[in-house]
mmCIF file of C-alpha atoms in Angstrom:
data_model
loop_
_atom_site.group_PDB
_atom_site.id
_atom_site.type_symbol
_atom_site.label_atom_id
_atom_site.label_comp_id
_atom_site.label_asym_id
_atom_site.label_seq_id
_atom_site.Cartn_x
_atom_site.Cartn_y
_atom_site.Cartn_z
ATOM 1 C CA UNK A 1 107.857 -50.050 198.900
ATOM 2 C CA UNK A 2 111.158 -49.168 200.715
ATOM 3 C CA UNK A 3 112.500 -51.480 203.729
ATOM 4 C CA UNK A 4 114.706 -49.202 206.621
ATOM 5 C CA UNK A 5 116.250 -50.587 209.475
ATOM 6 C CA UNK A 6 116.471 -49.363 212.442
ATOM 7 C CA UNK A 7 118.283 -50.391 215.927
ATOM 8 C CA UNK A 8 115.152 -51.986 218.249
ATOM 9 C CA UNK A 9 113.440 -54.946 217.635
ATOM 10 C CA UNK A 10 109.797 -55.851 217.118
ATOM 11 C CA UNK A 11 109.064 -59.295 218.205
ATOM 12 C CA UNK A 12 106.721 -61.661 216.627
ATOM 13 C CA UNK A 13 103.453 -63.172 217.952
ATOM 14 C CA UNK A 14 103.156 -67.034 217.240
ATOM 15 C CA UNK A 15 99.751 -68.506 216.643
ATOM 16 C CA UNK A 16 96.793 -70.215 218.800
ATOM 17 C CA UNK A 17 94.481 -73.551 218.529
ATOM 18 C CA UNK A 18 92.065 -74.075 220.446
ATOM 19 C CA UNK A 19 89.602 -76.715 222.049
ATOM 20 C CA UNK A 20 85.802 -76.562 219.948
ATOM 21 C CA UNK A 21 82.639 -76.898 221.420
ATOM 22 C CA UNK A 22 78.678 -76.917 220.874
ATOM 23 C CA UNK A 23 77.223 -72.980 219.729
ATOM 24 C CA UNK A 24 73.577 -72.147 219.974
ATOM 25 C CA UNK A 25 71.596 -71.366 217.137
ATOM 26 C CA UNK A 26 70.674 -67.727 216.166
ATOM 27 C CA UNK A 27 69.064 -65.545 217.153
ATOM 28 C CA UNK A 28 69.430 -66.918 220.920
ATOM 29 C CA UNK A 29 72.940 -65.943 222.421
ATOM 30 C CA UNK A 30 73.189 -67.839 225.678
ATOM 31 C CA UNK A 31 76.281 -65.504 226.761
ATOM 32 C CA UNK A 32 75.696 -67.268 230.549
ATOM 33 C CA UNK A 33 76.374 -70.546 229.557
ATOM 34 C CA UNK A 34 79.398 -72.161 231.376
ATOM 35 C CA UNK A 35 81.227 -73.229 228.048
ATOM 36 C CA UNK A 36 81.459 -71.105 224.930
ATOM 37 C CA UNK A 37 83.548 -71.176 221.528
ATOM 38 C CA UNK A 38 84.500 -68.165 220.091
ATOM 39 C CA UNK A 39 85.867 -67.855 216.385
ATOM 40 C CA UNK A 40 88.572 -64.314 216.779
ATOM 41 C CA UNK A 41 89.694 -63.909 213.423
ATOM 42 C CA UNK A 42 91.494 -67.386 212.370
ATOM 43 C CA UNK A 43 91.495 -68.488 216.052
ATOM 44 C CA UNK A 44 89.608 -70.276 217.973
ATOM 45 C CA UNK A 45 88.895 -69.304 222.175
ATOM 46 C CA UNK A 46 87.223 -71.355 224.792
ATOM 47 C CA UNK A 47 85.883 -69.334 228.089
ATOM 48 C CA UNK A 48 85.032 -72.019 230.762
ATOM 49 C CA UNK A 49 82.852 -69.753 233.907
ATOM 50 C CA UNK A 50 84.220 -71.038 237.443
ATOM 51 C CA UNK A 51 81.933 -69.576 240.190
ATOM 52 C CA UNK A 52 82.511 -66.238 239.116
ATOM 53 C CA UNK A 53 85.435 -66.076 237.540
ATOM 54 C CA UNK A 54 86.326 -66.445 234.196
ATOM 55 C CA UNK A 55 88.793 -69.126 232.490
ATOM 56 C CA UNK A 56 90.026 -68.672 228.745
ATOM 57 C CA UNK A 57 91.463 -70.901 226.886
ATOM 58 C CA UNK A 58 93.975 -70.590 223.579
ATOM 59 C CA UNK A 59 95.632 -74.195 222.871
ATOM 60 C CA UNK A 60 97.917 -74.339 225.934
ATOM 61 C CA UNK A 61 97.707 -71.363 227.369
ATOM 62 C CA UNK A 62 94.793 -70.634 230.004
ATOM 63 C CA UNK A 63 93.822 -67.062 231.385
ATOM 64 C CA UNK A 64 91.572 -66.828 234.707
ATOM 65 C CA UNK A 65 89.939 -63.759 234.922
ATOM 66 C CA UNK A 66 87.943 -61.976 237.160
ATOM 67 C CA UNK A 67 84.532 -59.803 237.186
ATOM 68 C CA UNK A 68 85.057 -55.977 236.368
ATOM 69 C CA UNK A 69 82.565 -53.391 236.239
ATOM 70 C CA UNK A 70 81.056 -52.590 232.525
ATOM 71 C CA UNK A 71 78.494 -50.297 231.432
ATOM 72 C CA UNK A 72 76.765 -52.871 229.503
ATOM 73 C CA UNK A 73 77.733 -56.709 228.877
ATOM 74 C CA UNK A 74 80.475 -58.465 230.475
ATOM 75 C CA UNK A 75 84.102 -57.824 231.143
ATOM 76 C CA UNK A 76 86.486 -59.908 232.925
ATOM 77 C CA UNK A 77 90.241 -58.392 233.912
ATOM 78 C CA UNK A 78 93.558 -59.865 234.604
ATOM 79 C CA UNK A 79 95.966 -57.240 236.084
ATOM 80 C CA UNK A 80 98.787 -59.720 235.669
ATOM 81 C CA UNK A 81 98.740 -60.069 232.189
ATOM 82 C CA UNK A 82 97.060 -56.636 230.932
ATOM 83 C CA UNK A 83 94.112 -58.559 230.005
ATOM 84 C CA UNK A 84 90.618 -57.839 229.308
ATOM 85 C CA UNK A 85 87.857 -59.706 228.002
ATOM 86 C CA UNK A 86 84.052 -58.000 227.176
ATOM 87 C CA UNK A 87 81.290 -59.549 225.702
ATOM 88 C CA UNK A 88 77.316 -58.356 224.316
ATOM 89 C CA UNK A 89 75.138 -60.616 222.725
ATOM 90 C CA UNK A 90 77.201 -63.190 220.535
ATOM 91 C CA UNK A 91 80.421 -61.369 220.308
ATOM 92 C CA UNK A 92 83.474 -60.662 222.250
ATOM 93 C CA UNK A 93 86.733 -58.706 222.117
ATOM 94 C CA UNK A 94 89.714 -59.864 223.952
ATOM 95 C CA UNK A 95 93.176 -57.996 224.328
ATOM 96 C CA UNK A 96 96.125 -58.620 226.950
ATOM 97 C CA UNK A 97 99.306 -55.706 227.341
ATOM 98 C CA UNK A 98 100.634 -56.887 223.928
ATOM 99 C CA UNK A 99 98.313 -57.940 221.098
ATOM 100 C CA UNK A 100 94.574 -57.615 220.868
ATOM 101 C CA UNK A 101 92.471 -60.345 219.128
ATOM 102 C CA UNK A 102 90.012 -59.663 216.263
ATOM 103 C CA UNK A 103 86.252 -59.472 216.762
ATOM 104 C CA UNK A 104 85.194 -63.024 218.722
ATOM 105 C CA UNK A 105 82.056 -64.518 217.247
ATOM 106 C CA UNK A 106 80.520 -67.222 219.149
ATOM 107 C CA UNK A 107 80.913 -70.381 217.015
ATOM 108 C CA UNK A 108 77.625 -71.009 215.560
ATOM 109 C CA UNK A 109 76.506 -67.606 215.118
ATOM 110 C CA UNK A 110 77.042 -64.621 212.399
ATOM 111 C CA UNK A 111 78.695 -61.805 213.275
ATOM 112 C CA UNK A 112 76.269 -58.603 213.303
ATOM 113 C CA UNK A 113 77.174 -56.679 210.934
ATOM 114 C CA UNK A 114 77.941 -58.810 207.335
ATOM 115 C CA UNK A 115 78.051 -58.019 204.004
ATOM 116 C CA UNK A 116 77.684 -60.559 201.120
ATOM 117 C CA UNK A 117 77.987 -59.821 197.173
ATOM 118 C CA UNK A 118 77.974 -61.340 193.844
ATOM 119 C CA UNK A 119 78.376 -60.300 190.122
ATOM 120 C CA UNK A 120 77.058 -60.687 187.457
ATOM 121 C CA UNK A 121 74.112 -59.363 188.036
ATOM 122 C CA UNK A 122 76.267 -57.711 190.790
ATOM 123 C CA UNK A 123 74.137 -57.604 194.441
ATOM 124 C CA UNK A 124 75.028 -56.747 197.849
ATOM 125 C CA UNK A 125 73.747 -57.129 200.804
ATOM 126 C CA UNK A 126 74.560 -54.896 204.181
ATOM 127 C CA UNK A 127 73.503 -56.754 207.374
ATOM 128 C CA UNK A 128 73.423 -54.871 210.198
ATOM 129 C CA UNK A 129 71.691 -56.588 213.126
ATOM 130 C CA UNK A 130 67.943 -56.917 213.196
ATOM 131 C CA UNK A 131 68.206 -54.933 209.276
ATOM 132 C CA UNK A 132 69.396 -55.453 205.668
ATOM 133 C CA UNK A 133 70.052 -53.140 202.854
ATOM 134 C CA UNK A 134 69.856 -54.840 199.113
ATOM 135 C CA UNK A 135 71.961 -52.739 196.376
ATOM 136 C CA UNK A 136 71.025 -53.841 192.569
ATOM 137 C CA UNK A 137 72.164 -51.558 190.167
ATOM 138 C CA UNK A 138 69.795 -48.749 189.728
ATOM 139 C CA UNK A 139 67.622 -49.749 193.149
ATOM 140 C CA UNK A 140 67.889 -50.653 196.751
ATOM 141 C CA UNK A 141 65.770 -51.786 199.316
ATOM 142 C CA UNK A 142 65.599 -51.533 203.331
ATOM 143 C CA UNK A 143 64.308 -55.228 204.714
ATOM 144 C CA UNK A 144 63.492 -54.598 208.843
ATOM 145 C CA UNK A 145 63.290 -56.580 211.177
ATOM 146 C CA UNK A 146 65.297 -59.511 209.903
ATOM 147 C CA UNK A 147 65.576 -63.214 210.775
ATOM 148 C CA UNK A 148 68.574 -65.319 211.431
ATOM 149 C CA UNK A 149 68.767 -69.070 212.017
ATOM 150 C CA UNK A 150 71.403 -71.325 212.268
ATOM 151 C CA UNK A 151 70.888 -74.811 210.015
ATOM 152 C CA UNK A 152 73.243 -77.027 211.558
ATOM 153 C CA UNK A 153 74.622 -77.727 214.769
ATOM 154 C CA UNK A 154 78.151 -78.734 214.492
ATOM 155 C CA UNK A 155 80.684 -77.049 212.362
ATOM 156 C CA UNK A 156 81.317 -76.280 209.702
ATOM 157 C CA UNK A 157 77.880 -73.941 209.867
ATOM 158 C CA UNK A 158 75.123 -73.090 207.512
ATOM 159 C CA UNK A 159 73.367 -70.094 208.102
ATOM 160 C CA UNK A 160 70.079 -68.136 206.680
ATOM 161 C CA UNK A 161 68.785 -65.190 206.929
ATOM 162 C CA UNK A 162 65.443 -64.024 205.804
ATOM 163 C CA UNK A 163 65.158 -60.700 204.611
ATOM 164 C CA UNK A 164 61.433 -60.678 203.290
ATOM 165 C CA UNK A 165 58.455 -63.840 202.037
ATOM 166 C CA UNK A 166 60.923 -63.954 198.517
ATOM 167 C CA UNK A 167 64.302 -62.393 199.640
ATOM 168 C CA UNK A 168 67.407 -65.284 201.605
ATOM 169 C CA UNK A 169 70.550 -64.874 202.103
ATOM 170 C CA UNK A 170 71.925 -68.410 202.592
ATOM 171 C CA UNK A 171 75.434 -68.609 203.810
ATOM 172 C CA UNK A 172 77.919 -71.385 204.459
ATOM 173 C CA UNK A 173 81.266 -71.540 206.367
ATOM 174 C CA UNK A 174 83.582 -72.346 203.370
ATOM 175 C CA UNK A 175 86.648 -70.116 202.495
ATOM 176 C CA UNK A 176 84.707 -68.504 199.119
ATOM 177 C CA UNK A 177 86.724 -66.273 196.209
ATOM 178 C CA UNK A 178 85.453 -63.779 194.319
ATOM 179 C CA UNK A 179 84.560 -63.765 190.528
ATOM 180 C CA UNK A 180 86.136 -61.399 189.619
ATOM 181 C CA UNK A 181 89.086 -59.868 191.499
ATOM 182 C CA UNK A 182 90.098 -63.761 193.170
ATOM 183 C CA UNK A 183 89.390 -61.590 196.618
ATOM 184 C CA UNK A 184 89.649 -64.785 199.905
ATOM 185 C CA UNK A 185 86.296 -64.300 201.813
ATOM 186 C CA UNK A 186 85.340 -66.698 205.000
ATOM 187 C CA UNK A 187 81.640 -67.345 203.947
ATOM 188 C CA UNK A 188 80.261 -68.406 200.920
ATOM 189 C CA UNK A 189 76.443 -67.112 199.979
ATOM 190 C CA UNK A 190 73.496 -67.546 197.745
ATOM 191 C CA UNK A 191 71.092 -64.773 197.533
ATOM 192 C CA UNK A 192 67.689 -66.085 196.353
ATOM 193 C CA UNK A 193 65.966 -62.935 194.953
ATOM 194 C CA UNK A 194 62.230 -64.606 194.378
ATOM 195 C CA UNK A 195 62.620 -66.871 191.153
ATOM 196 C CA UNK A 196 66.228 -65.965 190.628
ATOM 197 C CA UNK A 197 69.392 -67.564 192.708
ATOM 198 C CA UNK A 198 72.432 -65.419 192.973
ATOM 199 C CA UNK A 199 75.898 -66.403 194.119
ATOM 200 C CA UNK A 200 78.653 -64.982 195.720
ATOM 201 C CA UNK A 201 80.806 -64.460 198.796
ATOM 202 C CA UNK A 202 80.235 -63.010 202.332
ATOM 203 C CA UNK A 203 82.019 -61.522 205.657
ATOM 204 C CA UNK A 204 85.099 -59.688 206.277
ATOM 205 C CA UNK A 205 88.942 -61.023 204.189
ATOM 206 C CA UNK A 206 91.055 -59.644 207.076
ATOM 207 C CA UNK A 207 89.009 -62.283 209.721
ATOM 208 C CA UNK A 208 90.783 -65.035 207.419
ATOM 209 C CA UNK A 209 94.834 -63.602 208.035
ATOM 210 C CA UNK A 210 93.905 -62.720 211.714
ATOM 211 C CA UNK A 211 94.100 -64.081 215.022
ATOM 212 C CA UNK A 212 96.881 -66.647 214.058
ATOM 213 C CA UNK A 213 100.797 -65.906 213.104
ATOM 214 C CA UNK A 214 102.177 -67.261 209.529
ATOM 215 C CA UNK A 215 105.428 -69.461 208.956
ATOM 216 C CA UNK A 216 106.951 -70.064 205.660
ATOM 217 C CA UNK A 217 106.293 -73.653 204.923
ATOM 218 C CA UNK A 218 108.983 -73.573 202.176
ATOM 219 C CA UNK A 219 111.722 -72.976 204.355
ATOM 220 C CA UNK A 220 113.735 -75.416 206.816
ATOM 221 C CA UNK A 221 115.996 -73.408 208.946
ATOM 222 C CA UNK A 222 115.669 -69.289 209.665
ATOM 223 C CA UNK A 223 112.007 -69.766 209.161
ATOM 224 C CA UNK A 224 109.678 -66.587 208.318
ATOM 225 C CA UNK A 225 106.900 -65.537 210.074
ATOM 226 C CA UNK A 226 104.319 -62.914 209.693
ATOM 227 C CA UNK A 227 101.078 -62.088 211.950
ATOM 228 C CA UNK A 228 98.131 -59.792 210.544
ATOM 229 C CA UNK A 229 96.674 -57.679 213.245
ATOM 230 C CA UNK A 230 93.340 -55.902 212.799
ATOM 231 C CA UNK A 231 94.469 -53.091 212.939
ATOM 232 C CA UNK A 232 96.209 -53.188 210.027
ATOM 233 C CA UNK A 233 99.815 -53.606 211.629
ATOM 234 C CA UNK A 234 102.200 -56.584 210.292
ATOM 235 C CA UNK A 235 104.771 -57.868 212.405
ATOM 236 C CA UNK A 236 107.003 -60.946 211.888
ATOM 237 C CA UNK A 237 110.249 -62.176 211.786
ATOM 238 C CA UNK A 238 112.918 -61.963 208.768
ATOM 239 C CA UNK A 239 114.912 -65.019 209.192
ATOM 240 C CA UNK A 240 117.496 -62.768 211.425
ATOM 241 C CA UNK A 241 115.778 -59.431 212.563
ATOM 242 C CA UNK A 242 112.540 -58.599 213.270
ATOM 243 C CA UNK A 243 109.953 -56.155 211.660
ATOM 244 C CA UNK A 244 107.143 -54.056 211.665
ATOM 245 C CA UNK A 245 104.922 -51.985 209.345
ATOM 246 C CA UNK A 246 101.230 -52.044 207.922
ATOM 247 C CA UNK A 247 99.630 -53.755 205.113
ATOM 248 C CA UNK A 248 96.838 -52.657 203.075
ATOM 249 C CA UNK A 249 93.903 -55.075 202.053
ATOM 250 C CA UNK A 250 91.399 -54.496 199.827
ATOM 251 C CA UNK A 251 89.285 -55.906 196.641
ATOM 252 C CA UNK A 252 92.807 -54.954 194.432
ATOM 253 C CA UNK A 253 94.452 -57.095 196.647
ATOM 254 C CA UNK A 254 97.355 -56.835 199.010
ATOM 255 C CA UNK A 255 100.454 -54.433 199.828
ATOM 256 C CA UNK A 256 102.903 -53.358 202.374
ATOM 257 C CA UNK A 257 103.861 -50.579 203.438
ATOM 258 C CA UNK A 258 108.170 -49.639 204.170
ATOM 259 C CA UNK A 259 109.322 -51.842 206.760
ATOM 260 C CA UNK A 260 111.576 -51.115 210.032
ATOM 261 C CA UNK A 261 113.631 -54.153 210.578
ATOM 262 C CA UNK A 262 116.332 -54.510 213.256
ATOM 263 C CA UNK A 263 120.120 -54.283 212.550
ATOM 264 C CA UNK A 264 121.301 -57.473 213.794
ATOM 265 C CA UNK A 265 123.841 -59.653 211.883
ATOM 266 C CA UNK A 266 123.241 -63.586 211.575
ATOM 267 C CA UNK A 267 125.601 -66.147 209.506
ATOM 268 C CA UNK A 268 125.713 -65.729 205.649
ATOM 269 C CA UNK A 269 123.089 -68.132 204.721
ATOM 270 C CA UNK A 270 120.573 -66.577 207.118
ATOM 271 C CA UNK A 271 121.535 -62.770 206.034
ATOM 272 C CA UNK A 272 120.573 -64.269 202.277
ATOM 273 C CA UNK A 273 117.455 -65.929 203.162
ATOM 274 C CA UNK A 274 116.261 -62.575 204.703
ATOM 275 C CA UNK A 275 117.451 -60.001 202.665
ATOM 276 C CA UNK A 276 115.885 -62.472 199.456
ATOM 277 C CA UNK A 277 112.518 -62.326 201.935
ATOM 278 C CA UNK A 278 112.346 -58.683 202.500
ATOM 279 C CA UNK A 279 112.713 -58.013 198.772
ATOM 280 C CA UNK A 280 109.960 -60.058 198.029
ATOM 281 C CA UNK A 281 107.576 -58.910 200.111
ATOM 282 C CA UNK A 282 107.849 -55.000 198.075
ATOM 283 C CA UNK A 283 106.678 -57.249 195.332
ATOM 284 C CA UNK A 284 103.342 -58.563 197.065
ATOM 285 C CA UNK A 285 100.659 -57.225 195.471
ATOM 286 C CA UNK A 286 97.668 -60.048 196.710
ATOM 287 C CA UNK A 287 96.959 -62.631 198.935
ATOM 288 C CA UNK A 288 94.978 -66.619 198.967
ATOM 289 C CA UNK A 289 93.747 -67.951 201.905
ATOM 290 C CA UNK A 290 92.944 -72.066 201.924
ATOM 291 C CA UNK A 291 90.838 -73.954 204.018
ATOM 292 C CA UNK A 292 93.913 -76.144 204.793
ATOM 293 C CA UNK A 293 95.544 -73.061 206.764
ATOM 294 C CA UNK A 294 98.035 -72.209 204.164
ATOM 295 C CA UNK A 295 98.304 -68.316 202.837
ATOM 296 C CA UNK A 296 99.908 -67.461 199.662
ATOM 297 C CA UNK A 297 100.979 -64.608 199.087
ATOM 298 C CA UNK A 298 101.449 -63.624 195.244
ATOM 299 C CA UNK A 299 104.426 -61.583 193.877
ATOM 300 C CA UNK A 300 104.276 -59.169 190.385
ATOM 301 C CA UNK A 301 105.795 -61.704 188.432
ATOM 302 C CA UNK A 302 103.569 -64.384 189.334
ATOM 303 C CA UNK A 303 105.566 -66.371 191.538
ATOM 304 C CA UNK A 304 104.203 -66.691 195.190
ATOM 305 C CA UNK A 305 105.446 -67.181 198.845
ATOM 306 C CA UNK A 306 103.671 -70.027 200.720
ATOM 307 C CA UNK A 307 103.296 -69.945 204.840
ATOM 308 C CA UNK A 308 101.075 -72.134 206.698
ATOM 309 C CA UNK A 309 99.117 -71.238 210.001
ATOM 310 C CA UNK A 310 100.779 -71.789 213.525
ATOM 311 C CA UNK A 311 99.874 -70.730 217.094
ATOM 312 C CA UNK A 312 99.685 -67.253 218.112
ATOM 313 C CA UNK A 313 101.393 -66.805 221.257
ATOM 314 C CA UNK A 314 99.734 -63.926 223.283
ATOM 315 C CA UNK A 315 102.192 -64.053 226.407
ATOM 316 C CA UNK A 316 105.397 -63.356 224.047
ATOM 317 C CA UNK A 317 108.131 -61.075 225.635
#
């Protein structure tokens, strides 16, 4: 990877926190209730109904929005700030004129579509709402309709779903890493295949860099940040300049692509700090989420750069 600069700058996004409340159990999505959670990524989003309006909620920072037309669900507009916000069932998407959230899952609740694997014997298992598809090597088998239920009702969640009489998949919010490759996944599972119990991990890795922006914890002064979009974009901030680029995440790990940063010129001690950062980041080749909200982010020779979760700010000139 290759780093250019380039004369505009790309400003950062800082991270969000948010107030928790009660979910309902699956498969019942009260989507009317006046109070919901919503998990987006690695943040957390509280919509509050007032008459018929809608208030959201992200640490500090409150959005009141107001009924638009939608083809099917709900959707609730802010011309102000460029936002929108449009729910079905248990999920959500929200998005103002600068950044767009990941998929919101009401807290309590499993996203749709979810796929959880193991090895050795390697399984996997492709949940797409009311249906499952088991893969064993050499066979696979179609499980419709299927059953969700929530075990618990307060976080962190427990969830099972019930493919057939002998077939669970059993899954529990807690950050889970894979056998073999080390992969960061937000659910762990157990797969209980009649008389035999296999283990593994479960949902999406980007949902645990999303949502939130990333600081280097390491550093005192000219402090690094990075934020994940779902889309695949990276943006942050260098220590002087700013920068942009995409980052590619998969079961090898993590990479980056050539970054644009901007030209400006800081004191000597900042210039170092960056250009030491930038040159480290061509190096990346994986990533470790904790459950503590700290990301590390390993380099080729072993070494690795630590940053720690902070709020994302979504009103950010």
């Amino acid at each position: 990877m290759f780093i250019t600069r380039v004369g505009y700058f790309i400003l950062p996004w800082s991270g969000l926190m948010l107030l928790s409340g009660c979910s309902p159990q699956e498969p019942a999505y009260p989507s009317e209730a006046a109070v919901q959670t919503y998990q987006c990524g690695a943040l957390q989003v509280t919509t509050k109904r007032q008459d018929e309006r809608l208030q959201l909620r992200f640490g500090e920072q409150e959005f009141l929005l107001t009924p638009a037309p939608s083809a099917s669900g709900s959707r609730y507009v802010s011309a102000e700030y460029g936002a929108e916000f449009w729910s079905k069932g248990n999920e959500a998407q929200f998005s103002t004129d600068k950044f767009s959230l990941p998929l919101c899952v009401q807290q309590g609740t499993l996203p749709q579509q979810l796929n959880a694997r193991g090895n050795e014997p390697f399984w996997l298992v492709n949940v797409n709402q009311d249906q499952a598809l088991l893969r064993t090597p050499g066979d696979e088998q179609l499980f419709a309709p299927i059953s969700r239920q929530t075990l618990n009702d307060a976080a962190p969640y427990s969830y099972a779903i019930e493919l057939a009489a002998t077939q669970q998949l059993l899954l529990d919010e807690a950050i889970c890493y894979d056998s073999m490759t080390g992969q960061s996944f937000p659910y762990t599972a157990r797969f209980k295949n009649a008389e035999k119990l296999w283990r593994g991990c479960a949902g999406d890795p980007q949902r645990l860099l999303t949502g939130v922006s990333w600081k280097d914890s390491r550093a005192t002064e000219h402090v690094a940040t990075l934020t994940f979009s779902s889309d695949s974009r990276v943006t942050g901030f260098a220590g002087c300049n700013y920068f942009t680029g995409s980052y590619t995440l998969s079961a090898e790990g993590l990479s980056f692509s050539p970054l644009a940063v901007t030209k400006r010129m800081c004191p000597p001690a900042a210039m170092d700090y960056e250009n030491r950062l930038l040159q480290q980041l061509t190096q990346v080749n994986n990533v470790k989420v904790f459950a503590d909200g700290t990301l590390h982010l390993r380099l080729g020779n072993g070494d690795y750069l630590q940053f720690s979760s902070y709020p994302l700010d979504l009103l950010a000139n």
